[in-house]
Structure formats: structure tokens, C-alpha cells
Tab-separated table of C-alpha atoms in Angstrom:
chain	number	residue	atom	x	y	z
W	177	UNK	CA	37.612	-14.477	-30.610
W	178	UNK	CA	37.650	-16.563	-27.399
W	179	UNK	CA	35.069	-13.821	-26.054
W	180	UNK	CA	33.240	-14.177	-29.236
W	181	UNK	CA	32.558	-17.555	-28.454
W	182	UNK	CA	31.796	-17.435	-25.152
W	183	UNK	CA	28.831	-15.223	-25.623
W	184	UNK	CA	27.681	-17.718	-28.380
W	185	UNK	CA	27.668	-20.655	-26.398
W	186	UNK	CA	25.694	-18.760	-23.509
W	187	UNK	CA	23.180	-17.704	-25.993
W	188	UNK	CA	22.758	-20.581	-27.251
W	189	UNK	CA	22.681	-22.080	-23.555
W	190	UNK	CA	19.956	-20.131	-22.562
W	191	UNK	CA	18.055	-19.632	-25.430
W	192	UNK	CA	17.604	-23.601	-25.583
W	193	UNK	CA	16.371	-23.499	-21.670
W	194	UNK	CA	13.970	-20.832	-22.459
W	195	UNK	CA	12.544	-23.034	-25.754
W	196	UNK	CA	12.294	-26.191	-22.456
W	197	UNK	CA	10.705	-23.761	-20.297
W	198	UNK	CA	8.711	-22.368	-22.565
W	199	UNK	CA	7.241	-25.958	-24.418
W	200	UNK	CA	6.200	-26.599	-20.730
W	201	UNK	CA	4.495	-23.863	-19.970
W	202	UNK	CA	2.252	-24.271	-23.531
W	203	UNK	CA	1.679	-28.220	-22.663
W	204	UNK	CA	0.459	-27.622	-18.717
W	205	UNK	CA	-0.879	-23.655	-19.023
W	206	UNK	CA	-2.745	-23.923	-22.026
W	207	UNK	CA	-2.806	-20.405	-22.568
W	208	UNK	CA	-3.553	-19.541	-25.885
W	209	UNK	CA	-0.574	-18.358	-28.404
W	210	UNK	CA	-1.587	-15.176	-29.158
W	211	UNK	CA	-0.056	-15.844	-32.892
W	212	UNK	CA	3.205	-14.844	-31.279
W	213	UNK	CA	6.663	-16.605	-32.965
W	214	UNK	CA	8.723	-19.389	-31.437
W	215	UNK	CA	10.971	-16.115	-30.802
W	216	UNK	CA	8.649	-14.222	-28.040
W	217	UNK	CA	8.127	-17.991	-26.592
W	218	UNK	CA	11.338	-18.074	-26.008
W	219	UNK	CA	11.113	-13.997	-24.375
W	220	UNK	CA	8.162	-15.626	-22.697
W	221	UNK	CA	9.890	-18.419	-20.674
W	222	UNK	CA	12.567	-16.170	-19.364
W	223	UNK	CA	9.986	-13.716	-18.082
W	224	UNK	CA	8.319	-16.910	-16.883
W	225	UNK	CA	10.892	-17.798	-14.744
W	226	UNK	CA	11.584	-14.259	-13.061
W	227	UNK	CA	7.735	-13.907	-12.052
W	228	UNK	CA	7.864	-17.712	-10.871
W	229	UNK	CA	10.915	-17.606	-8.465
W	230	UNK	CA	10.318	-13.755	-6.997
W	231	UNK	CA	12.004	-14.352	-3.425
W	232	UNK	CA	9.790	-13.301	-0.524
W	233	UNK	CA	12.285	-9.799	-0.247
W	234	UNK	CA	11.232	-8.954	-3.858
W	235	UNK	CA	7.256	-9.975	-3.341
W	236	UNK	CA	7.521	-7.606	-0.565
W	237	UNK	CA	9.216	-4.659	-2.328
W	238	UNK	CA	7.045	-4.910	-5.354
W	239	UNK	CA	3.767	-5.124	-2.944
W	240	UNK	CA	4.940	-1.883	-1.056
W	241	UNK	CA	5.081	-0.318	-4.752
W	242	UNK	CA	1.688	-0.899	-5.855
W	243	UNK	CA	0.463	-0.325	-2.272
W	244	UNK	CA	2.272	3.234	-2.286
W	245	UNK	CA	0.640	3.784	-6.040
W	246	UNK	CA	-2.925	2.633	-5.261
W	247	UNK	CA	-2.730	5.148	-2.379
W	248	UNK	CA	-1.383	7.983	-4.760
W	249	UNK	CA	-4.098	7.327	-7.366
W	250	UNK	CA	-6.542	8.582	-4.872
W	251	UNK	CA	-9.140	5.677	-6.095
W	252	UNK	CA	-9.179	5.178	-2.534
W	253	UNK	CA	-8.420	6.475	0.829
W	254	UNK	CA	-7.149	4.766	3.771
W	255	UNK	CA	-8.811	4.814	7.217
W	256	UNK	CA	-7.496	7.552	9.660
W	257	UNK	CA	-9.055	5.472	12.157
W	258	UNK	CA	-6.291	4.499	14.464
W	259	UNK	CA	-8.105	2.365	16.682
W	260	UNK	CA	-10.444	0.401	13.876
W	261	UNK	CA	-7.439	-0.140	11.673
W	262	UNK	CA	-5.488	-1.860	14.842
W	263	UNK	CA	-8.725	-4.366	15.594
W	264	UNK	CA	-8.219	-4.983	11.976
W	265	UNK	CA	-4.665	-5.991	11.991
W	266	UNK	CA	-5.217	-7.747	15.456
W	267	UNK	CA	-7.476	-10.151	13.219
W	268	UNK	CA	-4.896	-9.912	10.360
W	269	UNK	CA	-2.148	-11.207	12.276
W	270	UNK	CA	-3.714	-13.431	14.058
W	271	UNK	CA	-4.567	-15.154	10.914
W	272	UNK	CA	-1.114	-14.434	9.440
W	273	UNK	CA	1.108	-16.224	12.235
W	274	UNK	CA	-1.317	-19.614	11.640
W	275	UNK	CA	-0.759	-19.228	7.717
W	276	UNK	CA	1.814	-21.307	5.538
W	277	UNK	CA	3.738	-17.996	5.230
W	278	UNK	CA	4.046	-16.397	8.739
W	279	UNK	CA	7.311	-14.912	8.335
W	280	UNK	CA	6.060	-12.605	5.540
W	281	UNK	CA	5.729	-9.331	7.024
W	282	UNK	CA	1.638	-8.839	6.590
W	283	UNK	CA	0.102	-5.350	6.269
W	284	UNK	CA	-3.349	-4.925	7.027
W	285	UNK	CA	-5.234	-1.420	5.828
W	286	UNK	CA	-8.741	-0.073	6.116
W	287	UNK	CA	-10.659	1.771	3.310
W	288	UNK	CA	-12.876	4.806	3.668
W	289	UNK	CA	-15.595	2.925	2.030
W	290	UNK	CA	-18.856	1.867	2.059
W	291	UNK	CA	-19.144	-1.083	-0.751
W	292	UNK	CA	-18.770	-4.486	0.440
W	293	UNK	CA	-15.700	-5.095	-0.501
W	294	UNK	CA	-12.268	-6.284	0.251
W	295	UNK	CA	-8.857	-7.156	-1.272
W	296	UNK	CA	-5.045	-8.392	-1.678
W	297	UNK	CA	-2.082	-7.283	-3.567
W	298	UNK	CA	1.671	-9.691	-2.999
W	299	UNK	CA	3.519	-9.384	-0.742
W	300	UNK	CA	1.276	-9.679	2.145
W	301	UNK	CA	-0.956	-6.174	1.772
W	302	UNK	CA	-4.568	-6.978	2.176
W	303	UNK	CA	-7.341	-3.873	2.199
W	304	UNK	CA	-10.567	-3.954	3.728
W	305	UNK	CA	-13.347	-1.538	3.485
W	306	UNK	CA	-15.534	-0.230	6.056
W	307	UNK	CA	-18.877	-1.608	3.982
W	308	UNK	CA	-17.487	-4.784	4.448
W	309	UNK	CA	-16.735	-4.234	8.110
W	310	UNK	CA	-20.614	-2.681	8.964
W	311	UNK	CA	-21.671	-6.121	6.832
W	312	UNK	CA	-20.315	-8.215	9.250
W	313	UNK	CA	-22.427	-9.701	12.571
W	314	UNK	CA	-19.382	-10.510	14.471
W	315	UNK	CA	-15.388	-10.809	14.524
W	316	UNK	CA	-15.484	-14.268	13.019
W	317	UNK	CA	-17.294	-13.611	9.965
W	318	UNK	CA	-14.663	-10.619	9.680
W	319	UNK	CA	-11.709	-12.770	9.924
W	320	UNK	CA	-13.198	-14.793	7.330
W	321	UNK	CA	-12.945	-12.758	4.976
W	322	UNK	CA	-9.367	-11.156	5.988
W	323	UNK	CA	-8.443	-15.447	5.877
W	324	UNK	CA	-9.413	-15.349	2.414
W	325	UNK	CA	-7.348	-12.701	1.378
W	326	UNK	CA	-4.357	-13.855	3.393
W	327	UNK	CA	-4.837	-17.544	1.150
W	328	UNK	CA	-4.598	-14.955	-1.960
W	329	UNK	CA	-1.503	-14.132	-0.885
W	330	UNK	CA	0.500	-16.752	0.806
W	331	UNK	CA	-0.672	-18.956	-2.939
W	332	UNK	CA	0.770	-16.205	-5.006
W	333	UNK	CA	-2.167	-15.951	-6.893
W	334	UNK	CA	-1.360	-12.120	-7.608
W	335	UNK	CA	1.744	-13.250	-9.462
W	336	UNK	CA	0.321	-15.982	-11.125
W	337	UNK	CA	-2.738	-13.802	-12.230
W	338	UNK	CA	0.245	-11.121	-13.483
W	339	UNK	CA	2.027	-13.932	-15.760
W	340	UNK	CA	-0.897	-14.439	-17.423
W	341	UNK	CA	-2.041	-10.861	-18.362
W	342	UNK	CA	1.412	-10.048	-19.063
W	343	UNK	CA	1.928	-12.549	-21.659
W	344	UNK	CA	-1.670	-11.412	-23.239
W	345	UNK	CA	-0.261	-8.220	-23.277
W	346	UNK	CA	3.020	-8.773	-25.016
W	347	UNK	CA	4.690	-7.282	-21.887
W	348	UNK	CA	7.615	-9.322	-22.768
W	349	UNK	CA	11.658	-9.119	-23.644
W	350	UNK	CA	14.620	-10.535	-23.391
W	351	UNK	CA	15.309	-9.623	-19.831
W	352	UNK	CA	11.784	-9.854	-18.313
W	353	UNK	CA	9.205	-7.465	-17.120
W	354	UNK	CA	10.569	-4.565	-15.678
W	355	UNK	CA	9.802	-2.883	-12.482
W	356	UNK	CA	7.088	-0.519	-13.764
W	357	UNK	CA	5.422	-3.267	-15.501
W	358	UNK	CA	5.382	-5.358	-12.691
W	359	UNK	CA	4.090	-2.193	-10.585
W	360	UNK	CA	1.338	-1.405	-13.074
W	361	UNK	CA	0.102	-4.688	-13.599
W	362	UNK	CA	-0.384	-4.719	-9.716
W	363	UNK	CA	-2.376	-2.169	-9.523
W	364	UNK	CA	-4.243	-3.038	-12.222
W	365	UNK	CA	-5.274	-6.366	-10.635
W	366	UNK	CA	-5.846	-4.950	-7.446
W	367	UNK	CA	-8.794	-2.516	-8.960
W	368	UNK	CA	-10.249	-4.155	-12.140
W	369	UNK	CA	-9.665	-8.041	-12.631
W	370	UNK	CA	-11.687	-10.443	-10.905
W	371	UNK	CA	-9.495	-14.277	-9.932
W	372	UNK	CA	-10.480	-17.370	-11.405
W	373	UNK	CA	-12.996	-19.499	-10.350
W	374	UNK	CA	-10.440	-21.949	-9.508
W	375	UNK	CA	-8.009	-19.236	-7.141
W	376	UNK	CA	-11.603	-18.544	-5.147
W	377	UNK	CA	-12.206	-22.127	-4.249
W	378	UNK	CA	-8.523	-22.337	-3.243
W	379	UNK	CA	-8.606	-19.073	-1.410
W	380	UNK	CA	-11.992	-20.438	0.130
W	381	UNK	CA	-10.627	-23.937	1.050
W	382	UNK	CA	-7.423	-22.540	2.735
W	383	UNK	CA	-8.694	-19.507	4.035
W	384	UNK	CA	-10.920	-21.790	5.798
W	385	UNK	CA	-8.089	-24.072	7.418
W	386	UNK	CA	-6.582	-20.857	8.733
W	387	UNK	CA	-9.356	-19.905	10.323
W	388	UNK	CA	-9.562	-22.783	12.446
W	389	UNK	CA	-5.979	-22.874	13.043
W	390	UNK	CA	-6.491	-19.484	14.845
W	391	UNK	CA	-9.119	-20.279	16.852
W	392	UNK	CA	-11.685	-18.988	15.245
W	393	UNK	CA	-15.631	-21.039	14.545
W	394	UNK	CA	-15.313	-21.929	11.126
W	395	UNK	CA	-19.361	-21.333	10.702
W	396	UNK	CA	-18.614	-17.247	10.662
W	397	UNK	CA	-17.055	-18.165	7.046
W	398	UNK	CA	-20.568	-20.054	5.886
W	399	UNK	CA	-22.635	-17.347	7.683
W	400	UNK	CA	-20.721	-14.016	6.161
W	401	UNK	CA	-21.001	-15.684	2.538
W	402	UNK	CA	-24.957	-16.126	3.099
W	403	UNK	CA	-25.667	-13.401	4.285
W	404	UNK	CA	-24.419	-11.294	1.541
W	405	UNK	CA	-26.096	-14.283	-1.168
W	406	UNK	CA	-29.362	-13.544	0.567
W	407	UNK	CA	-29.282	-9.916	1.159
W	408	UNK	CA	-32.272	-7.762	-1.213
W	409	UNK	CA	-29.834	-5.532	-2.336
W	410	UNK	CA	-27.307	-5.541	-5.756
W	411	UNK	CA	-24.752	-7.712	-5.535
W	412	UNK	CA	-21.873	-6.649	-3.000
W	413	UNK	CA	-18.550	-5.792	-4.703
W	414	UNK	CA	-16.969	-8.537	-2.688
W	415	UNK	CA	-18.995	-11.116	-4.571
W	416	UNK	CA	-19.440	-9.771	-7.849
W	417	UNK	CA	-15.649	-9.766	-8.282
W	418	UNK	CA	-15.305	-13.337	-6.679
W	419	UNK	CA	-17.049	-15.493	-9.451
W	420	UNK	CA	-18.888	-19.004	-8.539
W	421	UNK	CA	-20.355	-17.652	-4.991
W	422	UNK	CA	-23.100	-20.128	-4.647
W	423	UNK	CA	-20.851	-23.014	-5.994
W	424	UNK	CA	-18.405	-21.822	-3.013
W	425	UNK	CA	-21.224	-21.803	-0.180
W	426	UNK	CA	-21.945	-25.402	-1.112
W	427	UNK	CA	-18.731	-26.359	-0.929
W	428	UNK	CA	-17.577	-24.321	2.476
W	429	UNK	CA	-20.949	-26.190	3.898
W	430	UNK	CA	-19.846	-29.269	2.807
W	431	UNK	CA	-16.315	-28.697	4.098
W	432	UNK	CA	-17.269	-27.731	7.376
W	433	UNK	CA	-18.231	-31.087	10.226
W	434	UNK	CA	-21.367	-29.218	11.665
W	435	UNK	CA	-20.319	-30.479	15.002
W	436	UNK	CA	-17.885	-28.188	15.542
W	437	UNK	CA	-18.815	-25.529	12.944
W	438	UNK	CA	-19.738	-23.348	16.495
W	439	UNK	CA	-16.237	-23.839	18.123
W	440	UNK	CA	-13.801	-21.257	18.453
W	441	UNK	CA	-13.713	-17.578	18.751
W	442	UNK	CA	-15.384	-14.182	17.210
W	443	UNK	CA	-19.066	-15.216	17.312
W	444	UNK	CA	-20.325	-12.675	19.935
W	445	UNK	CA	-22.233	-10.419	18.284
W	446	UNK	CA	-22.624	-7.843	20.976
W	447	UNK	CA	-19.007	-7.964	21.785
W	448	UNK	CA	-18.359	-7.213	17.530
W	449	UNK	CA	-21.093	-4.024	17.827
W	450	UNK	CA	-18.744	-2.357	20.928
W	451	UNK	CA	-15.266	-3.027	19.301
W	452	UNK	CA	-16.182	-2.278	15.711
W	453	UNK	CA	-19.271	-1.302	14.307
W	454	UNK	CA	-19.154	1.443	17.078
W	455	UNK	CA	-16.101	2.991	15.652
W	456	UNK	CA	-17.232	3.069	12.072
């Protein structure tokens, strides 16, 4: 009886948290019901909370899932280009160490392909492809774009992005998503679901600041993005998947004091032909 109780009062414990946790999320998400009953909101913020407090150890487990299931898939291959794929994480870590999250252990792969392209799954994998690498005049509009996808991650916008198509999905219960789930939704974002406008212009803004904090001119951002804008040909992947592109080019312009917009590292373009368009 005293048992009987016990589990009760818990239930009732929790199940009241989750209805607190749950009323927030519907007041400063406004994500859309769904019709769902007071009964999966309640499923909802205890999934809610698992996906929002993931500790770096489980970020990084999860990310080395959907990394080792994107590779399986065979949707793409990975580089065997030893001494491209170092330059790349040279860049990568660079970038990393001068990020909010430095102690996250970063992996940086390149694809065997030639769309303009590049992306980020948690837990500090980010993928470039070799389009995106032959796009690119010189090492700081490269590092641009790897500072871009290094914001995606150190914001968690991955995670974020998973909460909300797992509560579209009804991918809910009463003790959260489980690993698969989390695993599959990963991999799903990775391939098909382009961020909001709003997780660009962050990714943009910050990716931005950590270029400069590595010592890199700020203008190969500005340059990179106009490039591609201007080009004759379809829209590169990397854009068409990044929504807003002219709104961001305005903004990076504005962000950037045009007195120092030429300071820093990686705009030799001679220097970028030798060390990496040479080894594509």
C-alpha cells in the first residue's frame, strides 16, 4: 500500500511538471497543436526536456550514429583523399578552438562530390563537398563556410530542428524519443530539411565572429556568398537549402567595418590553387 502510494504521488509529481513544461513550450514555441490531447502535451514536455538538456557526451554519441548511418546509406561517399581531408580539418579546427564550444571534439569530413554544397549534423560532424571546395577562390572563403557550419552546431540547431519535426510527427511517449528515433531524425535532417530563416542569420552572424576570432579576413565570408548569388548557373545546393541568401549578403555587408574587412588570413588565391584545388 505504502508502495502504492508512492508511485501515485510521483505520477502525479511529474505529470504536473510535464503539464508546466509543456504550457511553456505552447506560449513561447508557437508550434501548432496538431489536434493532439492535453495527454500527448504532457508526452510532449517530457520528450522536450530530454532533447533540451542532451549533455555534450550524448550530442557526441548520437552525432557519431547518424554520421556512421549517412556513411552506410551510401547517399554519399567520403573523400579518400588523405591530404585534402587534413587541409580541411586544419581549417575546421582552427575555427573550432575560437568557437563557444572548443572542447567538443569536432570532426571534419570531405565528400566525393561535385554540388556546391556543405553540411552539419550534432555533435560537432560537419561535411564538405569537393564542389564546394573547387567553388572557392581562396582558404578564407573556405573557412567561411566550414564557420557556418561550426555556428550550426555549437547553437544546437540540429536538436532544436529535431524537437520540432518530432513533435509533428507524433514521435512521442512517455519516456521520450528513443535512440533510433533520435538517429533517424538525424539523418533525415542532414539530407532533406532545409533550417529556418532565422538559424541561417544566426549561423551567418556567429559564423562570422569566429572567423575573425581565428584570424581569418572576414570579407572571404561576403565574397564566397556573392559569388555563388552571381554565378549563371542553377542555384548551388548550398544556397538553395539555406533560405533568405540575398537578405543574408546584406546583412554580412552590413556587419562587416570595410576597414578591416581585408585583415587576416586565407585570401591568397595562388597559395589556395597549390594546397587545394590542386588536389581535387
Amino acid at each position: 500500500m505504502i508502495k502504492l502510494r508512492y508511485f501515485y504521488r510521483r505520477f502525479l509529481i511529474y505529470g504536473l511538471l510535464a503539464i508546466l513544461i509543456s504550457s511553456t513550450i505552447v506560449i513561447t514555441d508557437s508550434q501548432p497543436s496538431y489536434g493532439q490531447s492535453w495527454l500527448n502535451w504532457i508526452f510532449q514536455g517530457v520528450q522536450v526536456i530530454q532533447l533540451s538538456n542532451l549533455s555534450d557526451s550524448q550530442e557526441v554519441k548520437y552525432g557519431r550514429q547518424i554520421n556512421d548511418e549517412l556513411v552506410r546509406s551510401g547517399r554519399f561517399r567520403i573523400s579518400r583523399n588523405q591530404a585534402l581531408t587534413q587541409r580541411v580539418d586544419r581549417i575546421g579546427q582552427r575555427l573550432a578552438q575560437n568557437s563557444s564550444r572548443p572542447n567538443l571534439p569536432f570532426t571534419f569530413q570531405v565528400l566525393q562530390d561535385n554540388s556546391i554544397n556543405a553540411f552539419a549534423t550534432m555533435g560537432g560532424f560537419a561535411y564538405v563537398n569537393t564542389g564546394l571546395i573547387a567553388a572557392a577562390e581562396n582558404e578564407a572563403e573556405l573557412a567561411s563556410v566550414i564557420g557556418h557550419e561550426i555556428a550550426h552546431i555549437t547553437q544546437r540547431h540540429s536538436i532544436k530542428q529535431m524537437r520540432n519535426v518530432a513533435i509533428s510527427q507524433g514521435l512521442m511517449s512517455a519516456t521520450g524519443l528513443s535512440e533510433s528515433n533520435i538517429v533517424n531524425l538525424g539523418v533525415q535532417l542532414g539530407f532533406n530539411l532545409p533550417r529556418s530563416r532565422e538559424a541561417e542569420l544566426e549561423a551567418d552572424r556567429i559564423g562570422l565572429q569566429n572567423l575573425r576570432q581565428a584570424g581569418y579576413a572576414p570579407i572571404g565570408m561576403i565574397t564566397f556568398m556573392k559569388k555563388l548569388l552571381q554565378s549563371g548557373s542553377s542555384s548551388p545546393a548550398f544556397l538553395s537549402t539555406h533560405p533568405a541568401t540575398s537578405q543574408r549578403v546584406q546583412a554580412l555587408t552590413q556587419a562587416v567595418n570595410p576597414d578591416i574587412a581585408y585583415q587576416g588570413d586565407g585570401l591568397d588565391n595562388q597559395v589556395y590553387q597549390r594546397e587545394f584545388r590542386a588536389l581535387l
